[in-house]
Short mmCIF file of C-alpha atoms and ligand atoms in Angstrom, two decimals:
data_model
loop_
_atom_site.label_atom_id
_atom_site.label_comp_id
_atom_site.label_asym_id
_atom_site.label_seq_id
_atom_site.Cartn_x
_atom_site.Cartn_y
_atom_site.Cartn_z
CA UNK A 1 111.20 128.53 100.58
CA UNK A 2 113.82 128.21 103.47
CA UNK A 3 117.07 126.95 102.34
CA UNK A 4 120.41 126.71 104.47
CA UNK A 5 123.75 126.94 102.74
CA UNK A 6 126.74 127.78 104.84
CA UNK A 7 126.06 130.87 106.61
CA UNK A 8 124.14 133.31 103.77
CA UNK A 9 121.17 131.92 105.25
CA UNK A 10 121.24 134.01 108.14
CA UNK A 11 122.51 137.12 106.68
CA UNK A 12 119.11 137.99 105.09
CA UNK A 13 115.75 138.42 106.58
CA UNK A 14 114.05 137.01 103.62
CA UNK A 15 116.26 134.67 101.89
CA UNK A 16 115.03 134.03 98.29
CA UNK A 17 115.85 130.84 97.04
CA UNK A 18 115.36 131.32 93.20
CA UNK A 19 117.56 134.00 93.27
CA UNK A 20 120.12 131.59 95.23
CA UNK A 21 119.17 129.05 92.62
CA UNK A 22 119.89 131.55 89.23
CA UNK A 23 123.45 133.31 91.66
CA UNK A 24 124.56 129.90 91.95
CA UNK A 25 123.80 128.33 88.78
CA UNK A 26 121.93 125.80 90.25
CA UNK A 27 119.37 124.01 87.89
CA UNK A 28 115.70 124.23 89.91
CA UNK A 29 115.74 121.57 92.47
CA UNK A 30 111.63 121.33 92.35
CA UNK A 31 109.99 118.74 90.61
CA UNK A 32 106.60 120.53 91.04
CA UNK A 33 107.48 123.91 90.31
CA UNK A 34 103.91 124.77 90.25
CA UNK A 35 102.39 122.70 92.81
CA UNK A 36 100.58 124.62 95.61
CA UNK A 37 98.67 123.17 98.79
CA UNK A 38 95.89 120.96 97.76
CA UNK A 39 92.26 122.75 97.33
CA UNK A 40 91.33 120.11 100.19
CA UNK A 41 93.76 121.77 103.00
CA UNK A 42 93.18 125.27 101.66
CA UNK A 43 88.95 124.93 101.67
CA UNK A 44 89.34 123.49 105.32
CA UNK A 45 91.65 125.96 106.55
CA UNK A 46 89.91 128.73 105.20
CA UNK A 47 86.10 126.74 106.65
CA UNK A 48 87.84 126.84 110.10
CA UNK A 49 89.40 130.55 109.70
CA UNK A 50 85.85 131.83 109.06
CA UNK A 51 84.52 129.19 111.21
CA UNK A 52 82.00 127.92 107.74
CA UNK A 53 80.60 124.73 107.52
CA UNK A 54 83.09 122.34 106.04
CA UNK A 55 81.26 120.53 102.81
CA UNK A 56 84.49 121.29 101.39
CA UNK A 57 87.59 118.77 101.96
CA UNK A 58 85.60 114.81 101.72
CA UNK A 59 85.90 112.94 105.25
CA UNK A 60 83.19 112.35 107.40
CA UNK A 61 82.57 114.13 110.38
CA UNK A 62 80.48 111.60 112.26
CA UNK A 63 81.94 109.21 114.30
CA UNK A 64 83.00 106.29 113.72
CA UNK A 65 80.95 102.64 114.17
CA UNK A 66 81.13 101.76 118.02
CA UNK A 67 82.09 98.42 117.27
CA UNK A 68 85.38 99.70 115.70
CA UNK A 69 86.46 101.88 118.73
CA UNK A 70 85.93 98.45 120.69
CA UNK A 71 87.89 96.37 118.40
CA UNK A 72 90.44 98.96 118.10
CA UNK A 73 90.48 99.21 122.04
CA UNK A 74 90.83 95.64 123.14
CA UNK A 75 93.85 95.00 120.34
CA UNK A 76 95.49 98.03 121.68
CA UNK A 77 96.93 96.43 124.66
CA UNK A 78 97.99 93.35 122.61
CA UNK A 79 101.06 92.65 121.03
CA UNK A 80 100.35 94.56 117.59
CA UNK A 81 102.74 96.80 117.49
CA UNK A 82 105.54 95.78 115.90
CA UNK A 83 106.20 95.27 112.02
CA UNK A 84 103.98 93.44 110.21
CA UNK A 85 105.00 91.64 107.17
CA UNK A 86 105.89 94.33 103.80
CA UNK A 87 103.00 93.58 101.83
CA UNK A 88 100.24 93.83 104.55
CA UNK A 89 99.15 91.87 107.68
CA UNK A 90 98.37 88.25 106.37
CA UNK A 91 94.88 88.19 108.14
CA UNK A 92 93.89 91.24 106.32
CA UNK A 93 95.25 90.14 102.64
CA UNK A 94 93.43 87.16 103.26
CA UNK A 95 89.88 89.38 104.07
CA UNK A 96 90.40 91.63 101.44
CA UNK A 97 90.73 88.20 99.23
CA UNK A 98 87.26 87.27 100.34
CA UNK A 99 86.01 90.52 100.14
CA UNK A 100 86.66 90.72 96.29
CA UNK A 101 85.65 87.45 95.88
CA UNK A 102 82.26 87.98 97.41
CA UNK A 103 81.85 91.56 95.37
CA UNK A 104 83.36 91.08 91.96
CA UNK A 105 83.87 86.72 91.90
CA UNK A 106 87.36 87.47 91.38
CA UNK A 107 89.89 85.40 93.15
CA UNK A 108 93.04 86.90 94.55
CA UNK A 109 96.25 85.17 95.06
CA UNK A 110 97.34 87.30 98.91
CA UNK A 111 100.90 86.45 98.20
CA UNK A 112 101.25 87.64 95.14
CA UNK A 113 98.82 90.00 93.78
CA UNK A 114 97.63 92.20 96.81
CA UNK A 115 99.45 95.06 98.90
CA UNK A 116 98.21 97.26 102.28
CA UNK A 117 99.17 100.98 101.29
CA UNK A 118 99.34 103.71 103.23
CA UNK A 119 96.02 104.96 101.72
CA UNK A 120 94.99 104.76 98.31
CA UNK A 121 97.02 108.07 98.25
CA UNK A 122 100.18 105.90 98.62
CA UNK A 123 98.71 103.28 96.34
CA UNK A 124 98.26 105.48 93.86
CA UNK A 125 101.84 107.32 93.73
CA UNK A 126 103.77 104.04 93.98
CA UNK A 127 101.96 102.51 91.25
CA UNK A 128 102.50 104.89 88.95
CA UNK A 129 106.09 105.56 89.83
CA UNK A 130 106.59 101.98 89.10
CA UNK A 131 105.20 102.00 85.83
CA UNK A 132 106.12 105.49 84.54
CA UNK A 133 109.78 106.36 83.39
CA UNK A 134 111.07 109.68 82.07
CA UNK A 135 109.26 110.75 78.94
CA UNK A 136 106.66 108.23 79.41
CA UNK A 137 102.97 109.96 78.58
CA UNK A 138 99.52 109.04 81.35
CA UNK A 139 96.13 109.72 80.25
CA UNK A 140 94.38 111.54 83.09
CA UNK A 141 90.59 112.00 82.52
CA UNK A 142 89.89 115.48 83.31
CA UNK A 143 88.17 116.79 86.00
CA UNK A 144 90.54 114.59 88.15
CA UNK A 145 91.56 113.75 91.30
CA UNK A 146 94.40 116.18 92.37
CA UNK A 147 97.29 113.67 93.30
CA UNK A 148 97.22 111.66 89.50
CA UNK A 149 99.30 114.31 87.54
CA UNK A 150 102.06 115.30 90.99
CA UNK A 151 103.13 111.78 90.85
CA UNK A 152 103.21 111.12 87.38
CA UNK A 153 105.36 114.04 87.42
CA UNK A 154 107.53 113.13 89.96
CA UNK A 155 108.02 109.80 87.88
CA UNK A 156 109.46 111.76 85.14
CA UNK A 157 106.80 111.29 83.06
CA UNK A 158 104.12 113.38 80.87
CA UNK A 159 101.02 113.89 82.32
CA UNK A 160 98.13 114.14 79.41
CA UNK A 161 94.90 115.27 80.24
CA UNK A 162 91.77 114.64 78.57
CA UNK A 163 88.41 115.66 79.21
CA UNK A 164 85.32 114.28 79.73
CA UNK A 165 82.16 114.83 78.07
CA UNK A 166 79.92 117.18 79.56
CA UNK A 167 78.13 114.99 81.37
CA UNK A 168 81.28 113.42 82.74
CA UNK A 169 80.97 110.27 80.38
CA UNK A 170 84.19 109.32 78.68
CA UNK A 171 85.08 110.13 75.12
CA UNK A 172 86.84 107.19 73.66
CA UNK A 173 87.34 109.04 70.43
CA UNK A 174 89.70 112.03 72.35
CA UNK A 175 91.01 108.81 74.60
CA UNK A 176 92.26 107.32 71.65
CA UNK A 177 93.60 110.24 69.86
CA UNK A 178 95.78 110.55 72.53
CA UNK A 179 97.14 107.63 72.77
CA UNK A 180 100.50 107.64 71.29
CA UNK A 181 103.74 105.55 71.20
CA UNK A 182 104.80 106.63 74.52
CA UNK A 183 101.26 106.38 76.52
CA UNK A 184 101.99 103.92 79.38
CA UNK A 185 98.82 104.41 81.31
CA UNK A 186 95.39 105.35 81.62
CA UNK A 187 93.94 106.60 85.05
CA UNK A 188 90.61 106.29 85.47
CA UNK A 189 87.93 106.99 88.43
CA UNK A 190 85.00 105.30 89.34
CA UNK A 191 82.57 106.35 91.34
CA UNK A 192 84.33 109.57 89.92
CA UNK A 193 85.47 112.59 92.65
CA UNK A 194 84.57 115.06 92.00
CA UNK A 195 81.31 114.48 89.73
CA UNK A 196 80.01 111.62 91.05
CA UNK A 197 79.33 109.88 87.50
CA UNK A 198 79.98 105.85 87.57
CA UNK A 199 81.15 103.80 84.49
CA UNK A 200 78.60 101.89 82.27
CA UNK A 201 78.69 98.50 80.89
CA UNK A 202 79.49 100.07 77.48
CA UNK A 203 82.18 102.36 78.61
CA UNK A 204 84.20 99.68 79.91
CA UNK A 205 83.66 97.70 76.81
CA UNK A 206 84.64 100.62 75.09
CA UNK A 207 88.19 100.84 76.85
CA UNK A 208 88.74 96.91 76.11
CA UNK A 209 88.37 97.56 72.63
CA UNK A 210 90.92 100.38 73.22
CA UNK A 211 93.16 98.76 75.40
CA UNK A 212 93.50 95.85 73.09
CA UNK A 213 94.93 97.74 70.32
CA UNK A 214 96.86 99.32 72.65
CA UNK A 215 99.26 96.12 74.50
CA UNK A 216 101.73 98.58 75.75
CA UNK A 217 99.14 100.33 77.75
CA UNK A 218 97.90 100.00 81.47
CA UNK A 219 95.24 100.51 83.73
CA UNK A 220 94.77 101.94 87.03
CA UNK A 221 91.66 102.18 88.21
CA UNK A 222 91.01 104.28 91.38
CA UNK A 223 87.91 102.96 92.67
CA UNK A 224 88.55 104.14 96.52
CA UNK A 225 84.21 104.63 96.20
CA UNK A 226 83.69 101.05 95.17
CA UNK A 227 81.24 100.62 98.45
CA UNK A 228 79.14 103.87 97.57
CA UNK A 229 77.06 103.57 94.22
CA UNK A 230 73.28 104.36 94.43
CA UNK A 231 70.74 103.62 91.48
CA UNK A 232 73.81 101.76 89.44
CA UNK A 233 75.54 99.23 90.80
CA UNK A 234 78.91 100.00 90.43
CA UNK A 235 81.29 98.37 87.92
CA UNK A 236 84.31 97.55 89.23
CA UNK A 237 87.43 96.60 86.84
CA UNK A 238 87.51 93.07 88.86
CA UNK A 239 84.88 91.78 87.18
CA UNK A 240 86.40 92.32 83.95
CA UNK A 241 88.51 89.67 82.59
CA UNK A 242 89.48 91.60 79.29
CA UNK A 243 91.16 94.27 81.91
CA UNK A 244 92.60 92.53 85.16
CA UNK A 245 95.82 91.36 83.39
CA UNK A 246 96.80 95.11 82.83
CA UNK A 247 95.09 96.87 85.32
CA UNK A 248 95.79 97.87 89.14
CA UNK A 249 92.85 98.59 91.45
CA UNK A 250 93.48 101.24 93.88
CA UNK A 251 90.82 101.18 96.92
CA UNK A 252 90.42 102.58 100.25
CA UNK A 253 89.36 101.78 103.78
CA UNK A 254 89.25 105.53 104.37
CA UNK A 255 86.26 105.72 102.40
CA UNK A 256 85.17 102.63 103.23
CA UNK A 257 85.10 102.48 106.80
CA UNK A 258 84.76 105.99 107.70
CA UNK A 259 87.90 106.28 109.09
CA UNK A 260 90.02 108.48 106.13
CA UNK A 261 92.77 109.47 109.16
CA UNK A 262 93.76 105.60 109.33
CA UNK A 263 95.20 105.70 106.01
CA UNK A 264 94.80 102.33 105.15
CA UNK A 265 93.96 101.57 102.04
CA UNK A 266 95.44 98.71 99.00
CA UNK A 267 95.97 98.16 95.44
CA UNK A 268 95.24 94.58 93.65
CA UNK A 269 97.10 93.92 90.31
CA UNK A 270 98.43 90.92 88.92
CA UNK A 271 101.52 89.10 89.87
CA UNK A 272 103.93 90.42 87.17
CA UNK A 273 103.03 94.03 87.95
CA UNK A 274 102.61 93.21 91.63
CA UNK A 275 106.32 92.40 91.68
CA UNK A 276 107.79 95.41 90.77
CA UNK A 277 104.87 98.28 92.70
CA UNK A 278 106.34 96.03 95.92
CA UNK A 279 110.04 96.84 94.87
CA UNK A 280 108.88 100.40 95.08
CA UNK A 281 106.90 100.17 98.03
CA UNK A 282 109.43 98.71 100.27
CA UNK A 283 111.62 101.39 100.18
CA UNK A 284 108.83 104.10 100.28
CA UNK A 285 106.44 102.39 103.54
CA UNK A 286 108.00 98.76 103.81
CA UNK A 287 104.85 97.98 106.10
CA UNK A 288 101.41 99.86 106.89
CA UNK A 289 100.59 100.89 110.13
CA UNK A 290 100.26 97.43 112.14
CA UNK A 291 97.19 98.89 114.58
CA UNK A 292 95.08 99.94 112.03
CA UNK A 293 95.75 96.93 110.16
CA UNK A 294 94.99 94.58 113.24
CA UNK A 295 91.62 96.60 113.66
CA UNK A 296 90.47 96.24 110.33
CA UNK A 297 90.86 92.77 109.88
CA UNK A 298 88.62 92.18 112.57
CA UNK A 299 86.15 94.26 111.82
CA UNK A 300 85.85 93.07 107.94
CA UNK A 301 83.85 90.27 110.28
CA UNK A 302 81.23 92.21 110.94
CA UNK A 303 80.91 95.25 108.73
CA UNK A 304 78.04 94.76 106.51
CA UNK A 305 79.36 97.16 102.75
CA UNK A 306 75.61 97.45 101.70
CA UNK A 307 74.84 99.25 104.84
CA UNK A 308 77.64 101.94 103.78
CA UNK A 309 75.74 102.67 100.22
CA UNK A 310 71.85 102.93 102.08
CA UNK A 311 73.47 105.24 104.71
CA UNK A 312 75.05 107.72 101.91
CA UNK A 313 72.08 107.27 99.48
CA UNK A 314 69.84 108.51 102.75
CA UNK A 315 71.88 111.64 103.27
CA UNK A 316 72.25 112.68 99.85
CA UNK A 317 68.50 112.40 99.54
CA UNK A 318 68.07 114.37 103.25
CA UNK A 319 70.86 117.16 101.56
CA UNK A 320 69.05 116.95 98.01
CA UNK A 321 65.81 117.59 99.12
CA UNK A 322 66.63 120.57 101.84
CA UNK A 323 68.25 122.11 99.00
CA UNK A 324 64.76 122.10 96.70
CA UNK A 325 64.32 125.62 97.07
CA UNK A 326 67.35 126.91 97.07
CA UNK A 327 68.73 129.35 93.46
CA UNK A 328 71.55 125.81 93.20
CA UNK A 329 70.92 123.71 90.71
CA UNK A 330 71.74 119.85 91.91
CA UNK A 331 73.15 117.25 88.61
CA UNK A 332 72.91 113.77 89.35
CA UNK A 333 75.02 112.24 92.16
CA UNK A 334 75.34 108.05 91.12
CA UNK A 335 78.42 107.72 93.57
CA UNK A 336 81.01 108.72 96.07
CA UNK A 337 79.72 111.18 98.68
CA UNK A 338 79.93 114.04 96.82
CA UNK A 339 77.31 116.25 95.41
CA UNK A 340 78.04 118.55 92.17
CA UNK A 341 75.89 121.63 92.07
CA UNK A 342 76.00 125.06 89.15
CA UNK A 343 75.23 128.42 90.63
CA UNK A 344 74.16 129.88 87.49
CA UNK A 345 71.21 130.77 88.34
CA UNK A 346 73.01 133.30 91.56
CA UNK A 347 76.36 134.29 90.13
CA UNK A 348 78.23 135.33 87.11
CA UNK A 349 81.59 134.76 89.07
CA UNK A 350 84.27 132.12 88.20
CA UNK A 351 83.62 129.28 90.78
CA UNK A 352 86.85 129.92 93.16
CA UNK A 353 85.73 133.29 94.06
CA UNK A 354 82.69 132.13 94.53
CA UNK A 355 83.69 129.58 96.86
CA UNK A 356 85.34 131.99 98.85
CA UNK A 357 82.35 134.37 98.94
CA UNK A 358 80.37 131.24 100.38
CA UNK A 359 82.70 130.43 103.32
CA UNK A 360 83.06 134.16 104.14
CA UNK A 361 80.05 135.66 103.31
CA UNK A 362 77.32 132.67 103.48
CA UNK A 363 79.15 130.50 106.42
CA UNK A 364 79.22 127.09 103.75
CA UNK A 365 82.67 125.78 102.26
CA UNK A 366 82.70 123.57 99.32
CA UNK A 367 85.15 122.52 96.18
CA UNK A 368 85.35 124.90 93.22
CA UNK A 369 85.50 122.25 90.46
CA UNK A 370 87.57 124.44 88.09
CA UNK A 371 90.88 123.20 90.28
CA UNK A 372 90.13 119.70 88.77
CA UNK A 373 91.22 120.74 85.20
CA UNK A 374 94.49 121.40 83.26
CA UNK A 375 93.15 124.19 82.31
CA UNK A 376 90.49 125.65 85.09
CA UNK A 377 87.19 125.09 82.81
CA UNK A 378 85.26 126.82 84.89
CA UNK A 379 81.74 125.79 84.21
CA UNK A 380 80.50 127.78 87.55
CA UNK A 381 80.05 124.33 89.94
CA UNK A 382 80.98 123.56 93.01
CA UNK A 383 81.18 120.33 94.81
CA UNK A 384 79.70 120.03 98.18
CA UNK A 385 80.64 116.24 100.15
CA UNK A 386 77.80 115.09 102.03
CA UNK A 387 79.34 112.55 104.45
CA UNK A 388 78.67 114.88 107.20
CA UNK A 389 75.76 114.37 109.76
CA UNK A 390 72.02 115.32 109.42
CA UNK A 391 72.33 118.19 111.31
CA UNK A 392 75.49 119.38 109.57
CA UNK A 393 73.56 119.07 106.03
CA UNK A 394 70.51 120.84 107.43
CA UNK A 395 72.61 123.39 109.11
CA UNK A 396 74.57 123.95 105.98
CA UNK A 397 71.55 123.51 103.36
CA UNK A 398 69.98 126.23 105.38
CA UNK A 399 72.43 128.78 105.31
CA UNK A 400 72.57 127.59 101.00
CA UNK A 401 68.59 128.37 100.14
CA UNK A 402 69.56 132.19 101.37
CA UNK A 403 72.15 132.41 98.73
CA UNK A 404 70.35 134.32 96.35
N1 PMP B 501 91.30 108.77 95.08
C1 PMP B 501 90.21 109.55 95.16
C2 PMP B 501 89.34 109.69 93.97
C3 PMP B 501 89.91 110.22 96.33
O1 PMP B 501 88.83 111.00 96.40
C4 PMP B 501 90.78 110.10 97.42
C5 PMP B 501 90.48 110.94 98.61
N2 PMP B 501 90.54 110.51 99.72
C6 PMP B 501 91.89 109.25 97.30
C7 PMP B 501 92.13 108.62 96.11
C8 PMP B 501 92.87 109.04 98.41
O2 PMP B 501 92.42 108.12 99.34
P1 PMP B 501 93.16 107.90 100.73
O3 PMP B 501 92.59 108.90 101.69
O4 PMP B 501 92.86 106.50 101.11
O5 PMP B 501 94.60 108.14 100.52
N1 LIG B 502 89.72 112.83 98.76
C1 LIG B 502 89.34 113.95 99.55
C2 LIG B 502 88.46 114.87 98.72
O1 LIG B 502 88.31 114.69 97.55
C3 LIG B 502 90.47 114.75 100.10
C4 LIG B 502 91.70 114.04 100.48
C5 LIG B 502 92.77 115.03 100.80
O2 LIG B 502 92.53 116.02 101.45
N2 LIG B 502 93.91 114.78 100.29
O3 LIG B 502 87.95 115.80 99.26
#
């Protein structure tokens, strides 16, 4: 790491800035000591190095709905392009009210319980740095997302992982024996990256039970995939009235819309915790990027949500069935655009190598699902996202039935 303190900097080629730390008695100034670059950058940089097919990092790479790149080129020569106000642009509060009240039949009040984020990324980190204090424990249900335990460590607090069952159901009975005094929140994902698995009707009843005995705890519920859910329809914690008082919904127009470079996405919680994520989220965005929030709001108009699911459900099905005869073996994908395969059946190698091997050797780049644990189970998967176009599947599925 580069650091610059009066002139020593330049009187060493390689300037070591532990050692500057310990010679200067400095307590470490990192609050992720052993955070590295996100699998996500290092799968795509390494797909592009070695020129691979990119299943890896999850975006789509086909473009975006026509309609959109009208929308978005007509408002740009309109006056858009100044603030808009903190909490979001009130057209788009007022769509993403109606949204959720067509989808879950929950009614939002805009002023008060809804906020545009800078992706659910953003969403995410300020929620839990307004709820999480120093010493204060999270449940994280393990594999996870990557960003849940950096920001509940930059709040201070105690990140406590749990794991899932093996086939990525919850386990109320380790969820609960982790609960302690201090627990302040429970994360949970649904549809789930990287696994795909969505939430039943009895696992949610199972963590109202929970929840109830537990006042002091809350929810957030990062459900950025609401919009892709195949056989199941998914469940989302809107629609459940034991929950919405202590939960906050993190979601996504990224994911949505196709468009995950906007970063535009929002959270929905109630008024009392509302109040104090904005606090936070003034000082860390005070308003979303006014373009992409002008866009969207139009084209909530027109976009028809079911379309997204039948779209994903037809490429998994294209990517699932040009993989039939390959040595992978495919679990079940319910949600998200992500597929979860084992490669038992080809190597005996822990699943990061592997994944390397593939983008150098094989010319495919996917997720080595060991990087989603505390402690790197490595159960020999890999997750490949299938939001790509047909050709890109076929191409890619292609160069997977050789893997042998
Ligand atoms: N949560 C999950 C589970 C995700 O997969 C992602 C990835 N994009 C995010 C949150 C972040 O979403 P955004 O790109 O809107 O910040
Ligand atoms: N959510 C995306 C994924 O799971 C990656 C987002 C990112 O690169 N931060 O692949």
């Amino acid at each position: 790491m580069k650091c610059i303190v009066k002139n020593q900097f330049y009187k060493f080629q390689t300037f070591n800035f532990k050692n500057y730390i310990r010679k200067n008695r400095i307590i470490t100034m990192s609050k992720l000591p052993n955070t590295t670059a996100s699998i996500f950058s290092v799968m795509s940089q390494l797909a592009n190095q070695h020129n691979a097919i990119n299943l890896s990092q999850g975006f789509p790479n086909f473009p975006v709905d026509k309609r959109l790149l009208k929308i978005s080129e007509r408002l740009l020569s309109e006056n858009i392009h100044q603030y808009t106000p903190m909490a979001g642009l009130p057209s788009l509060l007022h769509k993403i009210a109606l949204l959720t009240q067509e989808n879950y039949q929950r009614i939002i009040n805009t002023n008060s319980e809804l906020l545009i984020t800078t992706g659910a990324t953003q969403g995410i980190f300020t929620a839990i740095n307004t709820f999480i204090k120093n010493g204060d424990e999270a449940i994280i249900l393990d594999p996870s997302y990557d960003s849940y335990e950096p920001s509940v460590l930059v709040a201070g607090g105690k990140p406590v992982r749990v794991s899932l069952n093996d086939d990525y159901t919850p386990n109320f009975n380790k969820i609960a024996s982790a609960i302690t005094s201090k627990t302040k929140l429970i994360i949970i994902n649904n549809p789930h990256n990287p696994t795909g698995k969505i939430w039943s009707e009895n696992d949610f009843e199972a963590l109202e039970t929970l929840l109830e005995k537990h006042p002091q705890v809350l929810l957030l519920s990062d459900e950025v995939y609401e919009y892709i859910s195949f056989k199941h329809q998914h469940i989302s914690a809107n629609t459940r009235p034991k929950l919405i008082d202590k939960t906050i919904i993190a979601s996504s127009f990224g994911k949505s819309l196709h468009v995950t470079g906007w970063k535009v996405g929002y959270l929905i919680a109630p008024e009392a915790l509302m109040k104090e994520i904005k606090k936070i989220h003034q000082f860390l965005v005070f308003s979303v990027n006014s373009i992409a929030q002008h866009v969207i709001s139009e084209y909530l108009d027109i976009v028809d949500f079911n379309e997204v699911a039948k779209m994903y459900e037809r490429k998994k099905t294209l990517f699932q069935n040009a993989l039939k005869d390959s040595k992978f073996e495919l679990l079940p994908s319910e949600g998200t655009y992500f597929q979860i395969v084992n490669y038992k059946g080809i190597s005996t190698e822990n699943d990061m190598d592997f994944a390397k091997k593939l983008i150098t050797q094989h010319g495919v780049a996917a997720i080595p699902i060991s990087v989603f644990y505390e402690d790197a189970t490595d159960k020999q998967m890999l997750r490949f996202c299938f939001a790509k176009t047909d050709e890109t599947l076929l191409a890619a599925a292609d160069k997977l039935v050789k893997v042998v």
